[in-house]
Amino acid sequence: MNISIRLEDKNDYRSVENLTREAFWNVYKPGCEEHLIVHKIRNTNAFIEALDFVAYDEDKIVGNVIYSKAKVINENNEEFEILCIGPISVLPSYQGKGIGTLLMNHSIEVAKTLRYKAIALYGNPDYYHRFGFENAEKYNIQTSSGTNFEAFMVLELYKGSLKGISGRCYEDSVFKIDEEELKLFEKEFPYKESIFPKINYNIK
């Protein structure tokens, strides 16, 4: 295995949507919607082409990370632009081999060179803390509904970059999925059975 990273191009789009579908299928819900989110992000003003990377093994695309613009709005209705990461996807057969880590580290370093201030995400704290993400509450940043919880995290891209920035974080509306739109999009892919995920509540 020899993994390399490069920017995604238009010829990769369907391959990336397929791998995203495979990575998320029946993980959090029956079927998935992340492949549609990736598809839609590319057609919005929130899409950041310079932060859309694929990982590949020879000529096979095995991973992807995509970013979009988000904003933090404070109580004075002032807006501050930050980044929203995701989906980040790795083919199931390549998971556990450090490919997600490569994509994370590479894209974060590029985001720093582009002088973005911060990245927000919803994810597993045990995984994302290793990259420096912290509970957004530390920075007085809340979700769009005004709440905080461990899975809502923020990463400063340089020291003090979030100084003076606080409020509610709003990702692009592309993350709101219409079920009918999802059903139509899903018809473009080979049939897969949708089942409810088997959740192990004893995991610690």
mmCIF file of C-alpha atoms in Angstrom, residues 54-143:
data_model
loop_
_atom_site.group_PDB
_atom_site.id
_atom_site.type_symbol
_atom_site.label_atom_id
_atom_site.label_comp_id
_atom_site.label_asym_id
_atom_site.label_seq_id
_atom_site.Cartn_x
_atom_site.Cartn_y
_atom_site.Cartn_z
ATOM 1 C CA VAL A 54 -8.459 12.596 -2.061
ATOM 2 C CA ALA A 55 -6.186 9.843 -0.796
ATOM 3 C CA TYR A 56 -5.291 7.232 -3.392
ATOM 4 C CA ASP A 57 -3.521 3.904 -3.576
ATOM 5 C CA GLU A 58 -1.930 3.719 -7.032
ATOM 6 C CA ASP A 59 -4.939 4.607 -9.245
ATOM 7 C CA LYS A 60 -7.660 3.799 -6.687
ATOM 8 C CA ILE A 61 -9.274 6.569 -4.639
ATOM 9 C CA VAL A 62 -9.641 5.323 -1.064
ATOM 10 C CA GLY A 63 -10.375 8.447 0.977
ATOM 11 C CA ASN A 64 -11.653 12.002 0.820
ATOM 12 C CA VAL A 65 -11.950 15.070 3.004
ATOM 13 C CA ILE A 66 -14.015 18.082 2.030
ATOM 14 C CA TYR A 67 -14.444 21.501 3.650
ATOM 15 C CA SER A 68 -17.065 24.213 3.474
ATOM 16 C CA LYS A 69 -17.384 27.724 4.837
ATOM 17 C CA ALA A 70 -19.259 28.274 8.080
ATOM 18 C CA LYS A 71 -19.860 31.364 10.157
ATOM 19 C CA VAL A 72 -20.001 32.338 13.804
ATOM 20 C CA ILE A 73 -22.508 35.067 14.605
ATOM 21 C CA ASN A 74 -22.267 36.886 17.925
ATOM 22 C CA GLU A 75 -24.932 38.657 19.964
ATOM 23 C CA ASN A 76 -24.274 41.897 18.044
ATOM 24 C CA ASN A 77 -25.018 40.055 14.782
ATOM 25 C CA GLU A 78 -21.389 40.297 13.683
ATOM 26 C CA GLU A 79 -20.269 37.448 11.412
ATOM 27 C CA PHE A 80 -16.913 35.655 11.435
ATOM 28 C CA GLU A 81 -15.963 33.110 8.778
ATOM 29 C CA ILE A 82 -14.514 29.763 9.842
ATOM 30 C CA LEU A 83 -14.327 26.304 8.278
ATOM 31 C CA CYS A 84 -16.537 23.264 8.609
ATOM 32 C CA ILE A 85 -14.874 19.925 7.932
ATOM 33 C CA GLY A 86 -16.616 16.902 6.526
ATOM 34 C CA PRO A 87 -17.637 14.500 5.510
ATOM 35 C CA ILE A 88 -14.290 12.733 5.794
ATOM 36 C CA SER A 89 -14.466 9.228 4.332
ATOM 37 C CA VAL A 90 -12.252 6.182 3.950
ATOM 38 C CA LEU A 91 -13.220 2.986 2.139
ATOM 39 C CA PRO A 92 -14.073 0.284 4.704
ATOM 40 C CA SER A 93 -11.335 -2.021 3.416
ATOM 41 C CA TYR A 94 -8.759 0.747 4.018
ATOM 42 C CA GLN A 95 -9.974 1.891 7.417
ATOM 43 C CA GLY A 96 -7.663 1.555 10.404
ATOM 44 C CA LYS A 97 -4.564 2.157 8.266
ATOM 45 C CA GLY A 98 -4.005 5.830 9.111
ATOM 46 C CA ILE A 99 -5.536 7.260 5.932
ATOM 47 C CA GLY A 100 -8.003 9.438 7.806
ATOM 48 C CA THR A 101 -5.128 10.804 9.876
ATOM 49 C CA LEU A 102 -3.151 11.621 6.721
ATOM 50 C CA LEU A 103 -6.119 13.493 5.258
ATOM 51 C CA MET A 104 -6.738 15.368 8.493
ATOM 52 C CA ASN A 105 -3.129 16.437 9.015
ATOM 53 C CA HIS A 106 -2.598 17.431 5.387
ATOM 54 C CA SER A 107 -5.802 19.450 5.079
ATOM 55 C CA ILE A 108 -5.266 21.215 8.418
ATOM 56 C CA GLU A 109 -1.789 22.320 7.363
ATOM 57 C CA VAL A 110 -3.133 23.656 4.051
ATOM 58 C CA ALA A 111 -5.951 25.469 5.870
ATOM 59 C CA LYS A 112 -3.315 27.188 8.005
ATOM 60 C CA THR A 113 -1.416 28.387 4.925
ATOM 61 C CA LEU A 114 -4.680 29.773 3.548
ATOM 62 C CA ARG A 115 -5.023 31.791 6.786
ATOM 63 C CA TYR A 116 -8.391 30.500 7.858
ATOM 64 C CA LYS A 117 -9.016 31.087 11.542
ATOM 65 C CA ALA A 118 -10.561 27.855 12.772
ATOM 66 C CA ILE A 119 -12.325 24.593 11.948
ATOM 67 C CA ALA A 120 -15.564 23.372 13.505
ATOM 68 C CA LEU A 121 -16.955 19.844 13.405
ATOM 69 C CA TYR A 122 -19.264 17.309 14.996
ATOM 70 C CA GLY A 123 -17.442 14.071 15.741
ATOM 71 C CA ASN A 124 -15.923 11.602 18.153
ATOM 72 C CA PRO A 125 -13.861 13.521 20.742
ATOM 73 C CA ASP A 126 -11.527 10.555 21.318
ATOM 74 C CA TYR A 127 -10.553 10.708 17.636
ATOM 75 C CA TYR A 128 -10.458 14.444 16.987
ATOM 76 C CA HIS A 129 -8.723 15.531 20.197
ATOM 77 C CA ARG A 130 -5.514 14.072 18.773
ATOM 78 C CA PHE A 131 -5.571 16.794 16.107
ATOM 79 C CA GLY A 132 -6.041 19.556 18.673
ATOM 80 C CA PHE A 133 -9.821 19.944 18.502
ATOM 81 C CA GLU A 134 -11.421 21.063 21.758
ATOM 82 C CA ASN A 135 -14.946 21.456 23.046
ATOM 83 C CA ALA A 136 -16.269 24.628 21.390
ATOM 84 C CA GLU A 137 -17.538 25.774 24.777
ATOM 85 C CA LYS A 138 -13.941 26.715 25.640
ATOM 86 C CA TYR A 139 -14.178 29.480 23.035
ATOM 87 C CA ASN A 140 -17.742 30.496 23.898
ATOM 88 C CA ILE A 141 -18.964 29.095 20.591
ATOM 89 C CA GLN A 142 -22.276 27.252 20.493
ATOM 90 C CA THR A 143 -24.206 25.289 17.908
#
